[in-house]
Coordinates of C-alpha atoms in Angstrom, one line a residue:
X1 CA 75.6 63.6 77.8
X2 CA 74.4 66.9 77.4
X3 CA 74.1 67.4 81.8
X4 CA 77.8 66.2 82.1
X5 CA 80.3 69.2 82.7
X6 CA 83.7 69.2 81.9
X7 CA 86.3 68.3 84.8
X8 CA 88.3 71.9 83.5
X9 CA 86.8 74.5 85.2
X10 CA 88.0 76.9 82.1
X11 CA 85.3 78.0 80.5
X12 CA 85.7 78.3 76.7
X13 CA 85.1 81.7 75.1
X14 CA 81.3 81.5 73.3
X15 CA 81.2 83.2 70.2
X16 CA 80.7 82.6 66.9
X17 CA 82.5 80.1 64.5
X18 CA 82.9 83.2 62.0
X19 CA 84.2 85.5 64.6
X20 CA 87.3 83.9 65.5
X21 CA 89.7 85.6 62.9
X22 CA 88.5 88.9 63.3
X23 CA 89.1 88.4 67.2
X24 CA 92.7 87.4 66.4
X25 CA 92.6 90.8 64.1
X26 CA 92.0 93.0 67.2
X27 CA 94.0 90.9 69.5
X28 CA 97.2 91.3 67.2
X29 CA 96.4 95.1 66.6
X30 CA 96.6 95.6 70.2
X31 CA 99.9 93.6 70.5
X32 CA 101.6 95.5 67.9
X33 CA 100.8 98.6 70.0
X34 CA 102.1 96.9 72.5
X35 CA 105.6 95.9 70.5
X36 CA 105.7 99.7 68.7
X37 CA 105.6 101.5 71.9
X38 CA 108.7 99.3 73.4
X39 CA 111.2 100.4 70.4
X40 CA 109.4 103.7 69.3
X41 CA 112.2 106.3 71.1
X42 CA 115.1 104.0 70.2
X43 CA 116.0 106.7 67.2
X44 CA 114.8 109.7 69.6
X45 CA 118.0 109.3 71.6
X46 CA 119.8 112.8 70.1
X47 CA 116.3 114.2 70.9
X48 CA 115.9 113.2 74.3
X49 CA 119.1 114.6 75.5
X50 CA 118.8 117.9 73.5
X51 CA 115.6 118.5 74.9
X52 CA 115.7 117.2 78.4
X53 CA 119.6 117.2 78.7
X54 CA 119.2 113.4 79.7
X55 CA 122.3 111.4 80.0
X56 CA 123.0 108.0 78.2
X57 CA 122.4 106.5 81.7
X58 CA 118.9 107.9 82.1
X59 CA 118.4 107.3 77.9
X60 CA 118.4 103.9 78.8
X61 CA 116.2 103.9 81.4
X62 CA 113.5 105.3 79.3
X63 CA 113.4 102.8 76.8
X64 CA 114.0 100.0 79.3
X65 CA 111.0 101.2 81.7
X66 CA 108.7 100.1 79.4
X67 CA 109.9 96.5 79.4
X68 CA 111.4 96.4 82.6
X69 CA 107.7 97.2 84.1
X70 CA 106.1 95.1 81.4
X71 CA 108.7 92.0 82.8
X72 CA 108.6 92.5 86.6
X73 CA 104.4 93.1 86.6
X74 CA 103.1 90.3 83.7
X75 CA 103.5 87.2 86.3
X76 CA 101.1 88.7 88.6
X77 CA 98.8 89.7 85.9
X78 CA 98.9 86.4 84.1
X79 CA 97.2 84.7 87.4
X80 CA 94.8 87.6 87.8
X81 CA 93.8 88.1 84.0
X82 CA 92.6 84.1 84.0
X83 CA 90.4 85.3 87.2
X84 CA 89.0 88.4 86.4
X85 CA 88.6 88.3 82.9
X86 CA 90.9 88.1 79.7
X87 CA 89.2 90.5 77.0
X88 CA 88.7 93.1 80.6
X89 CA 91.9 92.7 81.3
X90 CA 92.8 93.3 77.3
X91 CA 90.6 96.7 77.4
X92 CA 92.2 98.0 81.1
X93 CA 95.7 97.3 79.6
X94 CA 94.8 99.5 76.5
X95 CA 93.4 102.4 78.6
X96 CA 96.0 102.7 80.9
X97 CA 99.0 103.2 78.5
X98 CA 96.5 105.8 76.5
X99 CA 96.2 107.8 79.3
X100 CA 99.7 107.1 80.8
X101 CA 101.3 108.2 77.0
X102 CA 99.5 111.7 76.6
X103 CA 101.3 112.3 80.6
X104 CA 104.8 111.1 78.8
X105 CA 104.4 113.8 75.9
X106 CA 104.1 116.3 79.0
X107 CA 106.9 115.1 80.5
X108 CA 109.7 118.0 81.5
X109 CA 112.2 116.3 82.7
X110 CA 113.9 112.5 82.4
X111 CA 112.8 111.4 85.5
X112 CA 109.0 111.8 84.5
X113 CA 109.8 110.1 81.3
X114 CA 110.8 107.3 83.1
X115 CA 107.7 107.2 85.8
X116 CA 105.3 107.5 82.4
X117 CA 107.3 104.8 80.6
X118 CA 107.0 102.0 84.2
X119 CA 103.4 103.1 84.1
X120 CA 102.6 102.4 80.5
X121 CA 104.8 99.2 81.1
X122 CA 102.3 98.4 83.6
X123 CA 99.6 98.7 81.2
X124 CA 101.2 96.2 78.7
X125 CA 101.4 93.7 81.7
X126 CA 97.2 93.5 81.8
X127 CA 97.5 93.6 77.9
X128 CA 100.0 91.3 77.0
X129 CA 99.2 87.9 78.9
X130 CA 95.4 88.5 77.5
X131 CA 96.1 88.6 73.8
X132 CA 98.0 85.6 74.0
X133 CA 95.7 83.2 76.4
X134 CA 93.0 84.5 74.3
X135 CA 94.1 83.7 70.9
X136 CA 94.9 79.8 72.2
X137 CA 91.3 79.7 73.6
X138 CA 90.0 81.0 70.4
X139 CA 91.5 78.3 68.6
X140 CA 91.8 75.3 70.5
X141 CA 92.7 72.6 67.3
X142 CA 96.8 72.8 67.4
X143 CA 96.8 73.8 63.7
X144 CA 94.9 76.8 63.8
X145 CA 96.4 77.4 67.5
X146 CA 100.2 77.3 65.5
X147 CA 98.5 79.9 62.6
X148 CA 97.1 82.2 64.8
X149 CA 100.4 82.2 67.4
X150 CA 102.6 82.6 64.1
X151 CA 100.8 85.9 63.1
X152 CA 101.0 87.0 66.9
X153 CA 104.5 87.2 67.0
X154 CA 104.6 88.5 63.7
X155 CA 102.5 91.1 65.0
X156 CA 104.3 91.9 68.3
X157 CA 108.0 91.7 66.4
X158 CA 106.9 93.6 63.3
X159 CA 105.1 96.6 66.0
X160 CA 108.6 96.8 68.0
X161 CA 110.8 96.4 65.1
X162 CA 109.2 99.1 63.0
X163 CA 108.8 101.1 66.3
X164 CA 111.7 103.3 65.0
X165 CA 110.3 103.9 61.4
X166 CA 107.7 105.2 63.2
X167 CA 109.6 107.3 65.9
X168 CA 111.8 108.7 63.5
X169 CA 109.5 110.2 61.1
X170 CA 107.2 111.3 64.2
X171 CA 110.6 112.8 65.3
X172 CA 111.9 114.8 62.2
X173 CA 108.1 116.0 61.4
X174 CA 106.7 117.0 64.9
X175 CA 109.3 116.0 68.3
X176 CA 109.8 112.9 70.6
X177 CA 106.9 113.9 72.2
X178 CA 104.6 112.6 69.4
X179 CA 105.7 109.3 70.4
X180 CA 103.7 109.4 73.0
X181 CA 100.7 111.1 71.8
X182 CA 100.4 108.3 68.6
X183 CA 99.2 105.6 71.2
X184 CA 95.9 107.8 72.0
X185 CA 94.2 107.3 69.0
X186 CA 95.5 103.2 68.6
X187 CA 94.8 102.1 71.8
X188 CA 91.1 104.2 71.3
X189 CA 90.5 102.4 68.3
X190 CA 91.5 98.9 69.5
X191 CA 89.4 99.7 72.9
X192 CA 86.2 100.1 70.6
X193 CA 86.7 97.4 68.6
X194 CA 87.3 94.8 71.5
X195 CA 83.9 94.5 72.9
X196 CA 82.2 93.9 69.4
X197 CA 84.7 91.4 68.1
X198 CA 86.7 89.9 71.1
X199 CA 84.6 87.3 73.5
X200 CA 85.3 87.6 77.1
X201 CA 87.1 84.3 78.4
X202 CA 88.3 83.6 82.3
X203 CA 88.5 80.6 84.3
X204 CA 86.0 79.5 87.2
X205 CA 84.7 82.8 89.2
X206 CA 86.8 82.8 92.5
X207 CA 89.2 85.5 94.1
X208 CA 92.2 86.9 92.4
X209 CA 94.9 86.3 94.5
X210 CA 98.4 88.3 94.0
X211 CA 101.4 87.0 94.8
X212 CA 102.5 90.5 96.7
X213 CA 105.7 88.9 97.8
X214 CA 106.9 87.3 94.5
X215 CA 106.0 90.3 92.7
X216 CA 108.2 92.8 95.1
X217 CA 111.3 90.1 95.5
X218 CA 110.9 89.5 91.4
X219 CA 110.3 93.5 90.9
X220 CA 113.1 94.7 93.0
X221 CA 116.1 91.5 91.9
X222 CA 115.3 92.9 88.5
X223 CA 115.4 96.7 89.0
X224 CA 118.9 96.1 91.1
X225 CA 120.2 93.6 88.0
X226 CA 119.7 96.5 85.4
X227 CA 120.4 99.6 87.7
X228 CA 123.8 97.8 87.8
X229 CA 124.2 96.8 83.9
X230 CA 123.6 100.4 83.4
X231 CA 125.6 102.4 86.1
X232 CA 128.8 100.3 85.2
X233 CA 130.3 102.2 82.3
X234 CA 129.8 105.1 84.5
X235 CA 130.9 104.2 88.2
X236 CA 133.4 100.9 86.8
X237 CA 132.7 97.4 86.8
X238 CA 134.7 96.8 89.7
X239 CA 133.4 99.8 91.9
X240 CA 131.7 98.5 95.1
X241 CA 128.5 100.1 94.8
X242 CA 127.9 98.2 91.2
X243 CA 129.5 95.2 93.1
X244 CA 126.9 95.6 95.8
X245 CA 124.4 95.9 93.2
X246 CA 124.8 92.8 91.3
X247 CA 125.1 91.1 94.5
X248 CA 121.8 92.1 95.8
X249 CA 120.2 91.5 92.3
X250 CA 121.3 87.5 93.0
X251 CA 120.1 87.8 96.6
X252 CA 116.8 89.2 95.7
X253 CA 116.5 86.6 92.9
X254 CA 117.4 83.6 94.9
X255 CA 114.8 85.2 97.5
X256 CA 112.3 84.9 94.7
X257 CA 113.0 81.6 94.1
X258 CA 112.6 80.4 97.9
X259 CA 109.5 82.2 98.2
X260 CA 107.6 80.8 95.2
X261 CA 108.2 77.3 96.7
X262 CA 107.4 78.1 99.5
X263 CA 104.2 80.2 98.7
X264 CA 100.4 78.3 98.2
X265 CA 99.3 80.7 95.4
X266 CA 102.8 81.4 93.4
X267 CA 103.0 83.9 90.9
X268 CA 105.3 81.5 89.4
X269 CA 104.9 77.8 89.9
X270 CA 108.1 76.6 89.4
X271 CA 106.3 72.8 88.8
X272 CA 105.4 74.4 85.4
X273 CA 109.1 75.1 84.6
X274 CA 110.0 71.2 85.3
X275 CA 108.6 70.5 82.1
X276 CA 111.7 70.9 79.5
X277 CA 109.9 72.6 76.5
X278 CA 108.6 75.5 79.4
X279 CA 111.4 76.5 80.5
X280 CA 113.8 75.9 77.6
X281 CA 111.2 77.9 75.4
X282 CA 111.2 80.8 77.6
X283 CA 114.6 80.8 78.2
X284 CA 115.3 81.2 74.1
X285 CA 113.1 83.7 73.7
X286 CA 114.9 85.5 76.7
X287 CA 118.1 85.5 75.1
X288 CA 116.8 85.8 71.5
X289 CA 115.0 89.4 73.0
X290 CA 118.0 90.2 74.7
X291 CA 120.4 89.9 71.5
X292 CA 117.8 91.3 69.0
X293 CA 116.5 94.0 70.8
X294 CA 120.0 95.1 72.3
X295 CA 121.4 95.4 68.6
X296 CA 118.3 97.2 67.6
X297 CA 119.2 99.6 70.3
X298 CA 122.9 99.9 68.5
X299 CA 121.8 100.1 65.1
X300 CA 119.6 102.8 65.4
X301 CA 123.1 105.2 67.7
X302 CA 125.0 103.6 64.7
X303 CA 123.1 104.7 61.2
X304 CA 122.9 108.1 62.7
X305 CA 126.3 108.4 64.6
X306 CA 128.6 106.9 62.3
X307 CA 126.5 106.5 58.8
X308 CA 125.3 110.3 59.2
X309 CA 121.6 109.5 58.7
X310 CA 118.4 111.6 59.9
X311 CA 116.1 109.5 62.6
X312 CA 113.9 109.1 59.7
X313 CA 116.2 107.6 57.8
X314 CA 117.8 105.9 60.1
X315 CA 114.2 103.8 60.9
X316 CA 113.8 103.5 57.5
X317 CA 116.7 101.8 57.0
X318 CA 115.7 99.2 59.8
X319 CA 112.5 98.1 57.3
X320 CA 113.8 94.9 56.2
X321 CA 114.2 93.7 59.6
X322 CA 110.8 93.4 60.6
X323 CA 109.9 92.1 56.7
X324 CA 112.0 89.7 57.1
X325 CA 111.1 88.5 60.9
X326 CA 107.1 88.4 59.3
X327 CA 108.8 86.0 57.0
X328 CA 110.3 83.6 59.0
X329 CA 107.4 83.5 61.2
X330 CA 105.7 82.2 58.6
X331 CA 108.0 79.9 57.2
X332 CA 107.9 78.2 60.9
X333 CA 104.7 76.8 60.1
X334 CA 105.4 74.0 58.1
X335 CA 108.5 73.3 60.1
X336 CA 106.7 72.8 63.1
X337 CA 104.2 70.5 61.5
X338 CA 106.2 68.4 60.1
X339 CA 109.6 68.6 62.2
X340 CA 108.3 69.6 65.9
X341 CA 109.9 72.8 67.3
X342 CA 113.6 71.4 68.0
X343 CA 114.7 72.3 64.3
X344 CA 113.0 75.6 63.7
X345 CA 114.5 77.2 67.0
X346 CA 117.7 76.0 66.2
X347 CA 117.7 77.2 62.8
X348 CA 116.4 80.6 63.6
X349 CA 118.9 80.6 66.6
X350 CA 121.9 79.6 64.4
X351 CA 120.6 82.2 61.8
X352 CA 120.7 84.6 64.6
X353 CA 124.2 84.4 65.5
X354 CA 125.2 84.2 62.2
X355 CA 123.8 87.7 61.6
X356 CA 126.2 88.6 64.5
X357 CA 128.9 87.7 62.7
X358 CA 127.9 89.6 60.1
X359 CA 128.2 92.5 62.0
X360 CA 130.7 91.8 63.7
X361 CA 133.1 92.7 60.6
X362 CA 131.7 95.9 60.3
X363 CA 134.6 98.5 59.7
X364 CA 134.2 102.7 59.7
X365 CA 134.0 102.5 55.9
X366 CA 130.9 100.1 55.7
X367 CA 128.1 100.9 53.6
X368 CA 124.6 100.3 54.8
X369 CA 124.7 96.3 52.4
X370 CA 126.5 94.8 55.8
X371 CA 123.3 96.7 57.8
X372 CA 121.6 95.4 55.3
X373 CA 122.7 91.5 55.4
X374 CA 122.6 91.8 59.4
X375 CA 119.0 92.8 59.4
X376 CA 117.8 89.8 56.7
X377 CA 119.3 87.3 58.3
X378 CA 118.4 87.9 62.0
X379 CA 114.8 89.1 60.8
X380 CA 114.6 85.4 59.5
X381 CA 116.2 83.3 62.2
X382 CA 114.3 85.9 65.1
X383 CA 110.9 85.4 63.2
X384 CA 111.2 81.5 63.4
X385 CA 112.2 81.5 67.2
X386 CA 109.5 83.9 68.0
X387 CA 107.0 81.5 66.3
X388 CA 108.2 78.4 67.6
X389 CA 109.6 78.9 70.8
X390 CA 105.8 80.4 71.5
X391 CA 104.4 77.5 70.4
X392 CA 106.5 75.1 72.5
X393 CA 105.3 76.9 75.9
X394 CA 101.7 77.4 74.8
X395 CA 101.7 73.9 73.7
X396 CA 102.8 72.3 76.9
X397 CA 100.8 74.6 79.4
X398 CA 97.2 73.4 79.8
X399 CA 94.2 75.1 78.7
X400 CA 92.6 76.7 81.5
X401 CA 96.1 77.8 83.1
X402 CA 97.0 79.9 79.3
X403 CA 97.1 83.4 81.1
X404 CA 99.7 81.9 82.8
X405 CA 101.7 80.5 80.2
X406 CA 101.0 83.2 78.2
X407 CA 102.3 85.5 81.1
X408 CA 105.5 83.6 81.4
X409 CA 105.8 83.8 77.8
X410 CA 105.4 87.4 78.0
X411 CA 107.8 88.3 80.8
X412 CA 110.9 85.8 79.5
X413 CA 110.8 87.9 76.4
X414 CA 110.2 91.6 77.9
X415 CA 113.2 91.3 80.3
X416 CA 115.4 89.7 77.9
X417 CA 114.4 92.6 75.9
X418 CA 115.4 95.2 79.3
X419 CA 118.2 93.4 79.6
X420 CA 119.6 93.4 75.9
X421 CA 119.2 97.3 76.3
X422 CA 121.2 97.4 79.3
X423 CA 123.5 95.1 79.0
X424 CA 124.7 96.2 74.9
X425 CA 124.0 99.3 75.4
X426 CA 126.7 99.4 78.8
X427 CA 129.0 97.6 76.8
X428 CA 128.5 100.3 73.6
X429 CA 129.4 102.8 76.2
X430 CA 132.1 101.3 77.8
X431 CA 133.9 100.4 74.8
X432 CA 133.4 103.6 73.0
X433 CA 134.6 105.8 75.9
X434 CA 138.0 103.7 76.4
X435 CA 138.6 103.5 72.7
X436 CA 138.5 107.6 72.8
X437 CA 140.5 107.8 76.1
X438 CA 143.2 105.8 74.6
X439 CA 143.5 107.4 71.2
X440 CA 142.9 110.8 72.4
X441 CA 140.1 111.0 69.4
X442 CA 138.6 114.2 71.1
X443 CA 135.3 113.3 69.8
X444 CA 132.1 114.1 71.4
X445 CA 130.9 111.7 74.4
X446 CA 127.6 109.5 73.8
X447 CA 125.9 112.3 76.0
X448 CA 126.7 115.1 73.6
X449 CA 123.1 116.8 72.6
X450 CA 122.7 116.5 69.3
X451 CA 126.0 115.1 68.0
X452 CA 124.3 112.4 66.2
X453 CA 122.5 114.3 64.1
X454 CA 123.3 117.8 63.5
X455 CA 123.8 119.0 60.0
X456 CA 123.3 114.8 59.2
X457 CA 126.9 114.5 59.5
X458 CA 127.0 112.0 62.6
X459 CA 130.2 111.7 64.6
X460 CA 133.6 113.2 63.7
X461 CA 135.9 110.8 62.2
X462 CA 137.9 109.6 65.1
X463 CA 134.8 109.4 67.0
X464 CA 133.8 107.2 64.5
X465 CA 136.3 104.6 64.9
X466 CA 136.0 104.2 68.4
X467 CA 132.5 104.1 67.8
X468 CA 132.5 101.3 65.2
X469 CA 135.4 99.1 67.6
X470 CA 132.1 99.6 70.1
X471 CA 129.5 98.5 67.4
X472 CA 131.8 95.1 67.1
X473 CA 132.2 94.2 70.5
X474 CA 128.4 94.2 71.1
X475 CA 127.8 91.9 67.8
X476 CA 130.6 89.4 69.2
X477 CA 128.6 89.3 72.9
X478 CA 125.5 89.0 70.5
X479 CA 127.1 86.6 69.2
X480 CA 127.9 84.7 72.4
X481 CA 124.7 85.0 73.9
X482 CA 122.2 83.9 70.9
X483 CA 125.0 81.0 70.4
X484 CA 124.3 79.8 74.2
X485 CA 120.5 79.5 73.3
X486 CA 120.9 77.7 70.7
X487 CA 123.2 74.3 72.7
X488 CA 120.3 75.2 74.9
X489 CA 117.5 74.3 72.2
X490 CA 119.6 71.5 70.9
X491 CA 119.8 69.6 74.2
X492 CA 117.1 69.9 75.8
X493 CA 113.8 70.7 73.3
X494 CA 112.3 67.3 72.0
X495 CA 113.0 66.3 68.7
X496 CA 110.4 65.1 65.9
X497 CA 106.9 65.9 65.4
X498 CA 104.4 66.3 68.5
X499 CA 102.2 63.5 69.3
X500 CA 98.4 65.0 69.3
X501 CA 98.7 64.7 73.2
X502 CA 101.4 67.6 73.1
X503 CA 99.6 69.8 71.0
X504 CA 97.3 71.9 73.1
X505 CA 94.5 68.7 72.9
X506 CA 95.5 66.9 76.0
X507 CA 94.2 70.3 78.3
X508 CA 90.7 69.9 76.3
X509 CA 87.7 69.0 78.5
X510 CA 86.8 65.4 78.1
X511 CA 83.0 65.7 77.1
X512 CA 81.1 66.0 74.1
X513 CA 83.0 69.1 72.2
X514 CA 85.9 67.0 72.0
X515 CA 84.1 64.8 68.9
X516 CA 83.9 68.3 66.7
X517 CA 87.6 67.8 65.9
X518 CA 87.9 63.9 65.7
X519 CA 86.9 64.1 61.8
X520 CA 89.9 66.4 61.4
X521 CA 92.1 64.5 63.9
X522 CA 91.4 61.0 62.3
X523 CA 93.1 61.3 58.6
X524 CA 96.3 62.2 60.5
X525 CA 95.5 59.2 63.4
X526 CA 98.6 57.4 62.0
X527 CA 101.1 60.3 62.5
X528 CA 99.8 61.2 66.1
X529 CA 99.3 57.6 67.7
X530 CA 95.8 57.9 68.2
X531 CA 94.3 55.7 65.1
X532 CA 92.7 53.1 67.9
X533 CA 90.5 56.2 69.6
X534 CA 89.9 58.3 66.7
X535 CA 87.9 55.3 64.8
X536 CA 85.5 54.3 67.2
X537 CA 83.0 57.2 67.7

């Protein structure tokens, strides 16, 4: 028994039984980095256009970047990662947004902010896809798999949804430019601790291929989607450029799609995405990204334009959304165990949109209790999605192939997140500029330098009106968007509790490491439909 080798060529990360947590420790350390640096500017908006005169247009390029880079470049990287090696993979990531950051924070102009932001974005995509694949392999039993995924997310959400507590009081004590300089010493610290705790993990040696032609067709659809989400409020949603724009973003796209069936090494094999709790996974945690993430985006323009706080306040005041997305994450545990992932994603979903409709009554004279009620409930319903939805693709993409699923993961969520950027903040814009043009409200345009801010007074009053009318129109398309995911879950993710088979055990090798789990596998044999195997050793 002992000469037989397994029929995966994976090969299974050897370290330690007692190392395995403090591995998940350093991986999740490193993802929250990760998560921190996508949000961390979000409050340095008034900042970044006193300092660099930068309009709203190119605002939103800065923060989008980051995950638009991250989204276009993590497909490639999940295929190369598995090849080359996960924990080296981990390490590169980490070094190239440290060095890329301290060239942000010396960054004179907006369009340099942007080249440093797509270059650390590019570092996430080696860093992101590895954590992930990692953490499965570390724990291959599904139960320890769903523990160690739940506190991954919690990680990842809780880094980018405390990225503005963070900005802001790195903001108000030093500049925007100590956003950049704070990943230097995290992503030093995670880099040492990687090679004593992390074990390296990869898949058979053989070449690395990149999928050159995917990754320009999938790079460039993108790019052209949300050049035109942005550039609408400004040009017109009707003007032939944008038009052109959108146009070639669904040509490029559909170019995409032709090629990766076409192509023998695909940076995205689209036979992966047949399976129903792939691609219906993905696709929530798209649209969950892109309604959080685009609210957190207006919530941080709205506590400081219209509820007069500082940036640091303004993050502060944005705590109880990540405490209460840590929650949820873990109250998806149980819920997976014992109802399968259907029921949690809806839950958190419906949670989600009702949030938006919280916040979609908000009125000029709202105190920070609706803010408040928003944040709890969507913190909730986003941290059981995140944990779920992640468990569903992990769950259904075999072992040896989890950079991949791990990379799809990954990009679903970072797009939806470029996307809920672009696309609430375009509507914030558009919305806020008519509502000024048609009451004549004279107040200052979402480009004004420092309007925000100043004195801690926010907006004038009218301003504030139109402002608000903005702030609802993005909770109703919130609204809209998170209630399409959830049909989406509804119809199409299985109901009831996984069989064993579904739970990350049918990708392990069928040799002799398979018996370690049996004793844990067979006093639940009746649940999983296994109780004939797991008897007979």
């Amino acid at each position: 028994m002992a000469a037989r080798r397994p029929a995966s060529r994976h090969t299974r990360p050897k370290t330690p039984n007692r190392w395995p947590r403090a591995a998940t420790a350093v991986l999740c350390l490193g993802f929250f980095v990760l998560g921190m640096d996508v949000t961390v500017l979000n409050v340095a908006v008034p900042a970044l256009q006193h300092d660099l005169g930068a309009t709203l247009a190119q605002v939103q390029w800065i923060v989008d970047g980051y995950a638009l880079a991250l989204g276009a470049a993590v497909l490639a990287s999940g295929a190369v990662t598995d090849r080359i090696g996960r924990r080296r993979s981990f390490v590169a990531g980490l070094a190239v947004c440290g060095s890329v950051s301290a060239l942000g924070a010396l960054a004179r102009h907006p369009g340099q902010l942007i080249a440093a932001r797509c270059g650390m974005g590019l570092g996430a995509a080696l860093l992101m896809p590895a954590t992930l694949s990692l953490i499965s392999n570390l724990h291959p039993a599904a139960e320890a798999r769903r523990r160690a995924i739940a506190a991954w997310a919690a990680a990842g959400a809780v880094g980018g949804l405390t990225g503005p507590v963070i900005g802001g009081f790195l903001v108000e004590e030093f500049s925007w430019r100590a956003g950049f300089w704070v990943n230097v010493p995290l992503t030093a610290l995670v880099i040492a601790l990687a090679p004593a705790f992390v074990p390296e993990s990869r898949t058979a040696p053989g070449p690395a291929r990149t999928d050159l032609g995917g990754l320009v067709l999938s790079t460039a659809g993108f790019l052209a989607l949300i050049w035109s989400v942005i550039e609408s409020p400004a040009r017109g949603w009707t003007d032939p450029v944008v038009l052109t724009g959108y146009g070639a973003a669904v040509a490029l796209l559909a170019c995409f799609v032709a090629w990766e069936r076409s192509s023998r090494h695909p940076m995205l094999p689209l036979s992966l995405l047949r399976d129903a709790r792939v691609s219906t996974g993905a696709a929530c945690l798209a649209l969950m990204s892109l309604a959080l993430f685009g609210a957190l985006f207006v919530l941080t323009l709205y506590l400081q334009g219209v509820q007069g706080c500082s940036p640091w306040r303004a993050g502060v005041h944005i705590l109880p959304l990540p405490a209460a997305l840590a929650l949820g994450a873990g109250a998806a545990l149980p819920l997976l165990a014992r109802f399968g992932e259907r029921l949690p994603v809806v839950l958190g979903l419906t949670l989600v949109t009702c949030a938006f409709v919280v916040q979609a009554g908000t009125r000029t004279e709202s105190g920070y209790a609706r803010v408040l009620a928003f944040e709890l409930v969507a913190g909730v319903g986003a941290g059981l999605v995140a944990c779920a939805a992640t468990e569903t693709v992990m769950g259904a993409v075999p072992r040896e192939r989890a950079g991949l699923g791990s990379a799809i993961n990954d990009a679903t969520r970072q797009l939806g997140s470029a996307l809920g950027v672009a696309v609430q903040g375009s509507v914030l814009s558009t919305v806020y500029t008519s509502r000024l043009e048609e009451g004549n409200a004279g107040g200052a345009p979402l480009r004004a330098a420092g309007a925000f801010v100043d004195g801690g007074t926010g907006l004038p009053p009218a301003a504030r009106e139109a402002f608000v009318a903005a702030v609802t129109t993005t909770a109703v398309t919130g609204a809209m968007v998170s209630l399409t995911a959830t049909a989406a879950a509804w119809y199409w993710l299985p109901s009831g509790a996984p069989a064993a088979a579904e739970c990350g055990l049918k990708a392990r090798p069928a040799d002799g490491r398979r018996h370690r789990h049996r004793r844990r596998r067979s006093g639940r044999s009746g649940r999983s439909g296994r109780s004939g195997r797991s008897d007979n050793r």
